[in-house]
PDB file of C-alpha atoms in Angstrom:
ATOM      1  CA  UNK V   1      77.533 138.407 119.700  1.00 58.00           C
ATOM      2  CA  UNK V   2      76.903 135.819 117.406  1.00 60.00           C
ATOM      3  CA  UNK V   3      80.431 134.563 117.087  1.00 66.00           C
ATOM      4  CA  UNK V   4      81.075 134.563 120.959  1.00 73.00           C
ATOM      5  CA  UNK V   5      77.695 132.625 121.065  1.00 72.00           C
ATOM      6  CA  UNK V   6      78.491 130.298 118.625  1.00 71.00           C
ATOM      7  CA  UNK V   7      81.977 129.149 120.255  1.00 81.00           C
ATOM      8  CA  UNK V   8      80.986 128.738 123.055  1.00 80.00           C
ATOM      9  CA  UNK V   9      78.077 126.337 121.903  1.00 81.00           C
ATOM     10  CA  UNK V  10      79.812 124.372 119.492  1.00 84.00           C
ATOM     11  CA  UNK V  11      83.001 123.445 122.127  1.00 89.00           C
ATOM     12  CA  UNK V  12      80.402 122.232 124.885  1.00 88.00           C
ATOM     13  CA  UNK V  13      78.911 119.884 122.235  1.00 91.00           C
ATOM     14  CA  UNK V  14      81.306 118.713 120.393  1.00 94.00           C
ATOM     15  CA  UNK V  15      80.762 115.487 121.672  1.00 96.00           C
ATOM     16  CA  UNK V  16      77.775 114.684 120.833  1.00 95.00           C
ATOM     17  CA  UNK V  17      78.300 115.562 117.382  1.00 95.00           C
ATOM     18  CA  UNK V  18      81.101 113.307 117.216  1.00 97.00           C
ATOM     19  CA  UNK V  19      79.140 110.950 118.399  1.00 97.00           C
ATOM     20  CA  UNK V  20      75.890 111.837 115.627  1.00 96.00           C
ATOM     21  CA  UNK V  21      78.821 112.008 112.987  1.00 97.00           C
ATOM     22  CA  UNK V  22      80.169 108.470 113.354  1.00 97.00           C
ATOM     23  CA  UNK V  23      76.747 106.739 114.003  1.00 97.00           C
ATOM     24  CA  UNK V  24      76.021 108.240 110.673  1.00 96.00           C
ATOM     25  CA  UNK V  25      78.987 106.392 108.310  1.00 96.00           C
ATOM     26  CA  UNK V  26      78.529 103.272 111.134  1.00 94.00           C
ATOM     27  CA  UNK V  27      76.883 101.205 108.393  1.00 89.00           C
ATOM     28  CA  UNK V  28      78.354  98.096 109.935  1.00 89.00           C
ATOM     29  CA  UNK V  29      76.265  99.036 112.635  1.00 90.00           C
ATOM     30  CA  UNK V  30      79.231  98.781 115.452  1.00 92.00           C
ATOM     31  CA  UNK V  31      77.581 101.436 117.794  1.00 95.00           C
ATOM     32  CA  UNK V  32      74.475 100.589 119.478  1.00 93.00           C
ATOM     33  CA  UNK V  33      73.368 103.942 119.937  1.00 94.00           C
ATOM     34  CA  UNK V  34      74.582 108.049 121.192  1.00 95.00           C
ATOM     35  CA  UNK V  35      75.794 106.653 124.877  1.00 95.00           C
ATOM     36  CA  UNK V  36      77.615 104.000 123.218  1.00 97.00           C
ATOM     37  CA  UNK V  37      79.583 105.822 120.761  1.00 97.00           C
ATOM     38  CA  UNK V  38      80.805 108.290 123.369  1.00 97.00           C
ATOM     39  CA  UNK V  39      81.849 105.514 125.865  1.00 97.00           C
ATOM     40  CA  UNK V  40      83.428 103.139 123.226  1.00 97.00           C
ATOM     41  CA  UNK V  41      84.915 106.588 121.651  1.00 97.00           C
ATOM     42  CA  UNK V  42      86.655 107.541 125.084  1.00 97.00           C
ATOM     43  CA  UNK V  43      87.904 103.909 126.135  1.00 96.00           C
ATOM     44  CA  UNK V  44      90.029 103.288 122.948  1.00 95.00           C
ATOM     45  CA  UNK V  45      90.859 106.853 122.158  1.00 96.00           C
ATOM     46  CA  UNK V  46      90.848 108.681 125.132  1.00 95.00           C
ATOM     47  CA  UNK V  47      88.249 111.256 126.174  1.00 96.00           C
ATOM     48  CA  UNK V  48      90.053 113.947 123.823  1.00 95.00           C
ATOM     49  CA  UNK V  49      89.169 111.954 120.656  1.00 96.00           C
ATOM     50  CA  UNK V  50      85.107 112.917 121.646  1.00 96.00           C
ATOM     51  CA  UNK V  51      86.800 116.582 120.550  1.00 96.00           C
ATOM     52  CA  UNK V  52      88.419 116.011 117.645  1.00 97.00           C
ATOM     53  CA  UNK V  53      87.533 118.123 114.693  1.00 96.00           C
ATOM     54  CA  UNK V  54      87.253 120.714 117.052  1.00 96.00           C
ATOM     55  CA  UNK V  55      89.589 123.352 115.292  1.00 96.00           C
ATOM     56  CA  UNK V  56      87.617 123.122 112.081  1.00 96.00           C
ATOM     57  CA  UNK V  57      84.245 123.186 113.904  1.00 94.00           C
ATOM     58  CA  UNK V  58      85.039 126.383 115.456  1.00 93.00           C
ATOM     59  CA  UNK V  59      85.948 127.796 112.395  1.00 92.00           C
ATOM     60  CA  UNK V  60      82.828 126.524 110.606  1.00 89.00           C
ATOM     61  CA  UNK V  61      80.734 127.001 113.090  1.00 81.00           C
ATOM     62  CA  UNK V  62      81.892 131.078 114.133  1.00 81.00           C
ATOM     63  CA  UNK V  63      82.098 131.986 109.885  1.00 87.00           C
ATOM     64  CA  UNK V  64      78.659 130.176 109.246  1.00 85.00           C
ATOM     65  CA  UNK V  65      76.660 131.289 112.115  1.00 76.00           C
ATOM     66  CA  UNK V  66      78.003 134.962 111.905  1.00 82.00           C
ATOM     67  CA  UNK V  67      76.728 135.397 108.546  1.00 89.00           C
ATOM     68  CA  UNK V  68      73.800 133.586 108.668  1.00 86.00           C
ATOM     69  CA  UNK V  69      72.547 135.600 111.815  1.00 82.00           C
ATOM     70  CA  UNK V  70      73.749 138.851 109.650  1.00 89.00           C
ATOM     71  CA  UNK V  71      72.006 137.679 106.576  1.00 92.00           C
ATOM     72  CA  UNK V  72      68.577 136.816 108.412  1.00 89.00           C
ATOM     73  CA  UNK V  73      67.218 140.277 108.944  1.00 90.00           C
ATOM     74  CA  UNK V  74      67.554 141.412 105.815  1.00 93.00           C
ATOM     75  CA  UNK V  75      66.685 138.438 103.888  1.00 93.00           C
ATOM     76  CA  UNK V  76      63.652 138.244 106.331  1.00 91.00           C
ATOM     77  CA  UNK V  77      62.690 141.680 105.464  1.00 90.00           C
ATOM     78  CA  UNK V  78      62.810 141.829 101.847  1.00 92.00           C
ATOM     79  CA  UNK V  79      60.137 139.209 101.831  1.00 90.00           C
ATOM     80  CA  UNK V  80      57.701 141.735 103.914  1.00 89.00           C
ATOM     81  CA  UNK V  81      56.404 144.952 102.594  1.00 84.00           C
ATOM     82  CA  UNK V  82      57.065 148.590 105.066  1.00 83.00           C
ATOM     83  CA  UNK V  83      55.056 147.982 108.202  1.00 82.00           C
ATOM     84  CA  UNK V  84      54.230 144.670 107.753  1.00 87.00           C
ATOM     85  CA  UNK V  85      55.163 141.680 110.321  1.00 86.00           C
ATOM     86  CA  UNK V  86      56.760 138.811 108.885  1.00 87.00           C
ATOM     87  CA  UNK V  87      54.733 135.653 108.711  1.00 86.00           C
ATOM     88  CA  UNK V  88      55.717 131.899 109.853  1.00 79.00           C
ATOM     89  CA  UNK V  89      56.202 131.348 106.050  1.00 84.00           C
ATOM     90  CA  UNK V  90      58.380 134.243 105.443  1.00 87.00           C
ATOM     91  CA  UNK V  91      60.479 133.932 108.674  1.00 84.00           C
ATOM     92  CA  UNK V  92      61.293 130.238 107.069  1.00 80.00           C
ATOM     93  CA  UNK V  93      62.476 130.973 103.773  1.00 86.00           C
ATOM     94  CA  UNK V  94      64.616 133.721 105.539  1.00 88.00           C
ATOM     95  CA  UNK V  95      66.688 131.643 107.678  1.00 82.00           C
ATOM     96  CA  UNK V  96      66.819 129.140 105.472  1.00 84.00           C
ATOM     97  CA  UNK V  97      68.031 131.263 102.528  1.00 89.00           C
ATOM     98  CA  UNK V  98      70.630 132.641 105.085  1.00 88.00           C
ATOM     99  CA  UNK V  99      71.881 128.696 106.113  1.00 85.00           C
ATOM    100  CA  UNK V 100      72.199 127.757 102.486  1.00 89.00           C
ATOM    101  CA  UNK V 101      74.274 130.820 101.306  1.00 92.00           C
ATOM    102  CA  UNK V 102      76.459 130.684 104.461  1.00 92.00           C
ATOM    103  CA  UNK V 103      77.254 126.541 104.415  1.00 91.00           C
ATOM    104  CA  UNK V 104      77.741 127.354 100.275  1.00 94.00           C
ATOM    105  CA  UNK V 105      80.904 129.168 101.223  1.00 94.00           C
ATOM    106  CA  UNK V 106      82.226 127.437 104.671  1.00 95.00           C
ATOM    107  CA  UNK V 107      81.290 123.766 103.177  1.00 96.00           C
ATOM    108  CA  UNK V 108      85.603 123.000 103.140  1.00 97.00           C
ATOM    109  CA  UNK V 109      85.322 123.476 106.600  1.00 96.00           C
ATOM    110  CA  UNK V 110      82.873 120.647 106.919  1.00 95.00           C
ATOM    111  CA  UNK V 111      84.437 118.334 104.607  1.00 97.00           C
ATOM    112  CA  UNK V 112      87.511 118.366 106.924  1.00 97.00           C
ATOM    113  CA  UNK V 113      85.520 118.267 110.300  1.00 97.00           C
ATOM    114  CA  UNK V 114      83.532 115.495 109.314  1.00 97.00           C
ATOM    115  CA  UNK V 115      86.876 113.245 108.424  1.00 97.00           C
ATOM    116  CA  UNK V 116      88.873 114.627 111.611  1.00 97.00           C
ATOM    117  CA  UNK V 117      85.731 113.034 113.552  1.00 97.00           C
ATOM    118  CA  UNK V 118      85.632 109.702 111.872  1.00 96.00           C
ATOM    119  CA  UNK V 119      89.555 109.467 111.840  1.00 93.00           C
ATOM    120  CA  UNK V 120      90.218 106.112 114.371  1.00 84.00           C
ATOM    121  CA  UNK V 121      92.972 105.635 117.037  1.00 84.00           C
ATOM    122  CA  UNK V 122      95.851 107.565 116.949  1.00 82.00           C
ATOM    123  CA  UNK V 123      96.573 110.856 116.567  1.00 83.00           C
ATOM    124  CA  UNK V 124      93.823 112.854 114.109  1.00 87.00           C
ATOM    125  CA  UNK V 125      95.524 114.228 110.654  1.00 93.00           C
ATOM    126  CA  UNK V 126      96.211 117.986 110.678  1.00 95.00           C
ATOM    127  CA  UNK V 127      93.750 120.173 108.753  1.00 96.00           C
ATOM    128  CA  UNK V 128      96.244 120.791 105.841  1.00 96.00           C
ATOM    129  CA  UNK V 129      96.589 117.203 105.749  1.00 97.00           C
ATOM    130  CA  UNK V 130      93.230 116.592 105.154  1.00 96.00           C
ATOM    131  CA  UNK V 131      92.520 119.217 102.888  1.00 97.00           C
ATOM    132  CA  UNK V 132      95.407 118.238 101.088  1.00 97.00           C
ATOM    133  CA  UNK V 133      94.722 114.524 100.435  1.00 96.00           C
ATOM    134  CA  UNK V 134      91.246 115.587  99.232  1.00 97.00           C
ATOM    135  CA  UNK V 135      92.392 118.443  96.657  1.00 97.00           C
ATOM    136  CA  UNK V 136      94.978 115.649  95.426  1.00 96.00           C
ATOM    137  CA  UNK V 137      92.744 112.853  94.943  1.00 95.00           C
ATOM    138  CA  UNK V 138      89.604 114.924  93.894  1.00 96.00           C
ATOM    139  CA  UNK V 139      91.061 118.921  92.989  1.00 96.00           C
ATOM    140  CA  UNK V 140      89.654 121.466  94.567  1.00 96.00           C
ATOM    141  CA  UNK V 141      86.101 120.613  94.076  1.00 95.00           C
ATOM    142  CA  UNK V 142      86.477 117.670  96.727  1.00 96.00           C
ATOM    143  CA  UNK V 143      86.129 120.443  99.276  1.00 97.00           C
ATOM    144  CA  UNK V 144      82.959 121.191  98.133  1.00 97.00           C
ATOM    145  CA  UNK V 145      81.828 116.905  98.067  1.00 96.00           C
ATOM    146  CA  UNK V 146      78.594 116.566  99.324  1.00 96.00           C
ATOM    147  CA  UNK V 147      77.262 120.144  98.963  1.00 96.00           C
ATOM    148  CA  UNK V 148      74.048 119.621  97.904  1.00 95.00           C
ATOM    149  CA  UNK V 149      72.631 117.823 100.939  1.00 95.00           C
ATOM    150  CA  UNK V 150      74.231 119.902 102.753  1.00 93.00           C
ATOM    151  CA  UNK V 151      72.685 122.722 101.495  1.00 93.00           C
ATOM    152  CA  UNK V 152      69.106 121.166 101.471  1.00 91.00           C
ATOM    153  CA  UNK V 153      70.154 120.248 105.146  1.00 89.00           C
ATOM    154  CA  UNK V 154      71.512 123.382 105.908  1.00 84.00           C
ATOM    155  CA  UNK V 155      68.157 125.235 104.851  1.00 83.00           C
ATOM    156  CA  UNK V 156      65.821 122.810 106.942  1.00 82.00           C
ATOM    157  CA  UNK V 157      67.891 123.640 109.920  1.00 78.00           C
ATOM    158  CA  UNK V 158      67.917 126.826 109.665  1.00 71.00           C
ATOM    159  CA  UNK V 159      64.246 127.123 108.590  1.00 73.00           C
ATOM    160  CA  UNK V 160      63.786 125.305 111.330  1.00 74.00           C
ATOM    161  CA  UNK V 161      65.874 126.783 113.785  1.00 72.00           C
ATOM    162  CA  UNK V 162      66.175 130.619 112.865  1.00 69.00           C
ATOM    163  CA  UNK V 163      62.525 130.747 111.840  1.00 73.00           C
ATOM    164  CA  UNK V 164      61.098 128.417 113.999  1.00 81.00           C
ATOM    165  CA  UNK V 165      62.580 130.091 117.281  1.00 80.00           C
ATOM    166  CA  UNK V 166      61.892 133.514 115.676  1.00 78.00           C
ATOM    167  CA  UNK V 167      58.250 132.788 115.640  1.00 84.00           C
ATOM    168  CA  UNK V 168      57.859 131.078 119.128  1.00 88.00           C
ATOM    169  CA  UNK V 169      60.336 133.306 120.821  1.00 87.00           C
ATOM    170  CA  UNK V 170      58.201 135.932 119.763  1.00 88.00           C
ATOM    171  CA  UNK V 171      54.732 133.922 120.690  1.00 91.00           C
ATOM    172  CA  UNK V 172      56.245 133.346 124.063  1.00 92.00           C
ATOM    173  CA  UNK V 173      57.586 136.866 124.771  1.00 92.00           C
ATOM    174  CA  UNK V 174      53.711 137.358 124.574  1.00 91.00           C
ATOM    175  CA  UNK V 175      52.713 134.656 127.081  1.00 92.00           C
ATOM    176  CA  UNK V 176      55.541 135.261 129.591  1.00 91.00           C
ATOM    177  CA  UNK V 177      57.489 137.903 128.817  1.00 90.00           C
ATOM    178  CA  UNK V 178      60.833 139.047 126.968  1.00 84.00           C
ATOM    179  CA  UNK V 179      63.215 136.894 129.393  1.00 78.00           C
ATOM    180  CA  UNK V 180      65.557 133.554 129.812  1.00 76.00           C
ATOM    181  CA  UNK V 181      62.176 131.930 129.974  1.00 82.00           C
ATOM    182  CA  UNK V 182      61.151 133.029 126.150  1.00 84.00           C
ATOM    183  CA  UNK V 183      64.706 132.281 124.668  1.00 76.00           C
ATOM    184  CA  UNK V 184      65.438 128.666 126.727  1.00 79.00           C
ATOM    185  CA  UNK V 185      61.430 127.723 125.104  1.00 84.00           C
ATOM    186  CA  UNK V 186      62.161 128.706 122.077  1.00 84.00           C
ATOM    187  CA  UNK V 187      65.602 127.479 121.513  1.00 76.00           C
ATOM    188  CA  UNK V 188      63.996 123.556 122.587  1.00 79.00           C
ATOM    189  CA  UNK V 189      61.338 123.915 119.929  1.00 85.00           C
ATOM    190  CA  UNK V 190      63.311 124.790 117.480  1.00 80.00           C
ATOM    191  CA  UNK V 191      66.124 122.487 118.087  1.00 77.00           C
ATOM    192  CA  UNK V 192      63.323 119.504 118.085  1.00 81.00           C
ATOM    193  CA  UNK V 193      61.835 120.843 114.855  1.00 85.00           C
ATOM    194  CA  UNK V 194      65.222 121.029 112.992  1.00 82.00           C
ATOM    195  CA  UNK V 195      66.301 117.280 114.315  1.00 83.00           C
ATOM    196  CA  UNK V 196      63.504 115.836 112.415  1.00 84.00           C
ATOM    197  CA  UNK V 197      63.646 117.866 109.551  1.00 88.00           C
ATOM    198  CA  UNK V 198      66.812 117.603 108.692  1.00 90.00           C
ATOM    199  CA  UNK V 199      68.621 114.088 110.047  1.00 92.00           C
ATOM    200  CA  UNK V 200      67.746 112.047 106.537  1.00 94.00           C
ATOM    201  CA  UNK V 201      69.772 114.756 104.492  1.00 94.00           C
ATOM    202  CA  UNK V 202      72.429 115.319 107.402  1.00 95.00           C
ATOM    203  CA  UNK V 203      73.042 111.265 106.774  1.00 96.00           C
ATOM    204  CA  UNK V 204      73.890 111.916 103.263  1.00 96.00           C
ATOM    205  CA  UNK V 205      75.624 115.230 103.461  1.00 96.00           C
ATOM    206  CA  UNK V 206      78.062 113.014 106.053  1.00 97.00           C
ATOM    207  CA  UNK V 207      78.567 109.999 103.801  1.00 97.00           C
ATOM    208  CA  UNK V 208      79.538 111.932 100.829  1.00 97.00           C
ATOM    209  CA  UNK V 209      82.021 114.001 102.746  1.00 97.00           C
ATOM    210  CA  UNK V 210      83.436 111.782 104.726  1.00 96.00           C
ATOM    211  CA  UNK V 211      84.306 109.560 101.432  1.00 95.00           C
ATOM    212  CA  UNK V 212      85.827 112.565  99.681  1.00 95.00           C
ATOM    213  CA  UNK V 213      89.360 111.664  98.679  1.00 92.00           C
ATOM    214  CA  UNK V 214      89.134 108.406  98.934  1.00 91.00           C
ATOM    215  CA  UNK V 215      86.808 105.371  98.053  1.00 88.00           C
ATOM    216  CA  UNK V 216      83.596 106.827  97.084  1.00 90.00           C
ATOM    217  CA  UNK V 217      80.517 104.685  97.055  1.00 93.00           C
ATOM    218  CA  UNK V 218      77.687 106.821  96.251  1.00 95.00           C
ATOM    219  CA  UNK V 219      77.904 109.174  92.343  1.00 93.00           C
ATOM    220  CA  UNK V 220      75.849 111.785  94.521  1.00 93.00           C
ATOM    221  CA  UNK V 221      73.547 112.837  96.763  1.00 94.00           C
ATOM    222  CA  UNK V 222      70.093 111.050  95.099  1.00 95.00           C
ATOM    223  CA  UNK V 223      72.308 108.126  94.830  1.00 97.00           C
ATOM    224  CA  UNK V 224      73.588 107.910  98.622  1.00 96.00           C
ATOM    225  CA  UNK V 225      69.925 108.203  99.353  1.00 95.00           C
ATOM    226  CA  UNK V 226      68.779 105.335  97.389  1.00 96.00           C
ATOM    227  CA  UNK V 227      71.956 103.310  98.576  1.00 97.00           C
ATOM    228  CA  UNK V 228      71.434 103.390 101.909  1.00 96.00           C
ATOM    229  CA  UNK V 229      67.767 102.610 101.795  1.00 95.00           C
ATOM    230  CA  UNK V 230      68.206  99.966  99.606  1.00 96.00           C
ATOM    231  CA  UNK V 231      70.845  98.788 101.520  1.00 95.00           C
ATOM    232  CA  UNK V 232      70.381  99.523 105.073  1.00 96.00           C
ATOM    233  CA  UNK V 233      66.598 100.566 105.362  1.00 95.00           C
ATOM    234  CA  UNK V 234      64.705 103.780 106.420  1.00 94.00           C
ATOM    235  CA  UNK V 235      66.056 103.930 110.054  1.00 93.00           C
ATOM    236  CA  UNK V 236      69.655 104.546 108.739  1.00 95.00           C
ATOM    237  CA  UNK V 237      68.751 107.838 107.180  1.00 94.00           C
ATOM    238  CA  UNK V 238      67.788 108.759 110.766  1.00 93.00           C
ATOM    239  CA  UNK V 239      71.364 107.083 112.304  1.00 95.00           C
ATOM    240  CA  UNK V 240      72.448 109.654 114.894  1.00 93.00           C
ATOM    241  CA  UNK V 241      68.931 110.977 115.560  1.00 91.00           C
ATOM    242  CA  UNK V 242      69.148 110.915 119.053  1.00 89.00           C
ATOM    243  CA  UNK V 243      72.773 112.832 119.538  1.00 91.00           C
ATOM    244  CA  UNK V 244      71.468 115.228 116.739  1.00 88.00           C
ATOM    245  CA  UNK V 245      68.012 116.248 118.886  1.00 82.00           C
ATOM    246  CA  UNK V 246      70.429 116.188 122.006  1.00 86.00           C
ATOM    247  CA  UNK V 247      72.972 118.373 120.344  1.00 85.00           C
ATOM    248  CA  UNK V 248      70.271 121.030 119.072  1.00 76.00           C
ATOM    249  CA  UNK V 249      68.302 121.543 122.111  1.00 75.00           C
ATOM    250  CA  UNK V 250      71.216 121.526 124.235  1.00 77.00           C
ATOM    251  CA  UNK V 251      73.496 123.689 121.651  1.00 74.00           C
ATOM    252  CA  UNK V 252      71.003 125.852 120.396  1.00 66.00           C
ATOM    253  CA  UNK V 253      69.747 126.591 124.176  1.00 70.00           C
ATOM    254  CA  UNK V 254      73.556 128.039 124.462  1.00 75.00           C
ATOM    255  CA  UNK V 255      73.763 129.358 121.273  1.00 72.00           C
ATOM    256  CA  UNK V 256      70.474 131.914 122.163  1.00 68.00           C
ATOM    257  CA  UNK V 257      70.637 132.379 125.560  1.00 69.00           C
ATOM    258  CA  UNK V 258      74.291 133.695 124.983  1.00 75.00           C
ATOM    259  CA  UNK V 259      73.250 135.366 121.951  1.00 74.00           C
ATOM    260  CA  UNK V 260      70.371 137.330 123.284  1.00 70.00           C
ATOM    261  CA  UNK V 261      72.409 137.863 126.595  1.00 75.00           C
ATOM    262  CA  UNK V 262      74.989 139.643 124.770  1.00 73.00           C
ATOM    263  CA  UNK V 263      72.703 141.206 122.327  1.00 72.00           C
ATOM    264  CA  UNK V 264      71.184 142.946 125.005  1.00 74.00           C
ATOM    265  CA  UNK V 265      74.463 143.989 127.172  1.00 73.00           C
ATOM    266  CA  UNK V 266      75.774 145.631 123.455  1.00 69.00           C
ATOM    267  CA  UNK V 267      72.210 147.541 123.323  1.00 69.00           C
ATOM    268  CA  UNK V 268      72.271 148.725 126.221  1.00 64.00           C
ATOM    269  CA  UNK V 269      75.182 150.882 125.456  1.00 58.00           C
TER     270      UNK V 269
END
């Protein structure tokens, strides 16, 4: 259920994370905003360049979410003793723990999403490609560049996102009832929640990979941070803010409507 619901979020908003990825290495400052990127994106590559890094996204996207929703539950539950309901707290540190092992092993996938999306005119590289240029200029370990923020980003989204909508899906299911109603409420709050949480490191954890076998400017993730603070001030560790709260409400309104929708067809036989 997860894997169906996670395909079918990620392909209708792809764009938009194009659009969050590329605001987020524009340090020239060439895109004016979400709406821009998309329309300036479009007009010199053609529409299908506001999907490219799709093949890689569905991977990532399908292999991460699967086992983070499988690793929730019990993660969740070994924090609570027999009986007990799981607090806020608890249902935090569960689906974040769950984000940061799952992005830990699908972070290649990222690395080459992330440069498929920035890739200019012309025809995007092919995955191999990618992945080979990076292992050649940095071995293996390039796959892994920028792994850290990624991982601190990873667990404030999904802190955010799995424990935040596990809390007020379950606070609204009280209020109006176990319906579309509960999930679509719960999927906006969360997706708001994890935007702000989690943009400054999602700036970084882009940078780094998206420098990975080439030029890279920044030694690491405390010194992209500093860099581009120094350099570019506080609002570019929030660059792509808008396409990033856009993406989450809208995506993660897909992600666990489908979810729960299918969830509830496999229950119920």
């Amino acid at each position: 259920g997860s894997s169906a619901a996670a395909l079918v979020a990620e392909t209708v908003t792809l764009p938009t994370d194009v659009a969050k990825t590329r605001l987020q290495v524009d340090s020239a400052g060439r895109y004016s905003g979400m709406l821009h990127c998309m329309r300036s994106t479009a007009s010199e590559e053609g529409v299908g360049a506001l999907w490219k890094g799709l093949a890689p996204a569905l991977i990532r996207q399908v292999c991460y979410s699967s086992l983070a929703m499988v690793l929730f539950d019990p993660i969740r539950d070994l924090m609570v003793a027999e009986g007990e309901t799981p607090n806020f707290l608890q249902r935090l540190m569960a689906g974040g723990t769950a984000g940061a092992i799952s992005i830990s092993v699908f972070n290649p996938t990222e690395v080459i999403k992330t440069q498929l999306m920035t890739s200019g005119k012309g025809a995007p590289p092919s995955m191999a490609t990618v992945a080979r240029n990076v292992v050649k200029s940095d071995g293996v370990l390039g796959l892994w560049a920028g792994l850290r923020p990624n991982v601190a980003r990873t667990f404030l989204v999904n802190a955010a996102e799995l424990g935040t909508y596990d809390q007020a899906k379950s606070m609204l299911i009280d209020v109006i009832g176990d319906g579309p109603q509960a999930h679509i409420g719960a999927s906006g709050i969360a997706g708001v929640t994890s935007a702000m949480t989690s943009t400054p490191a999602d700036v970084v954890k882009t940078r780094l990979m998206n420098d990975a076998g080439g030029q890279q400017r920044y030694t690491g993730m405390l010194h992209a941070g500093r860099c581009i603070l120094s350099e570019e001030g506080v609002g570019a560790l929030y660059s792509g803010f808008a396409a990033s709260v856009v993406r989450r409400i809208y995506g993660r309104t897909i992600f666990f409507v489908t979810f729960e929708q299918i969830k509830n067809k496999v229950d119920g036989f």
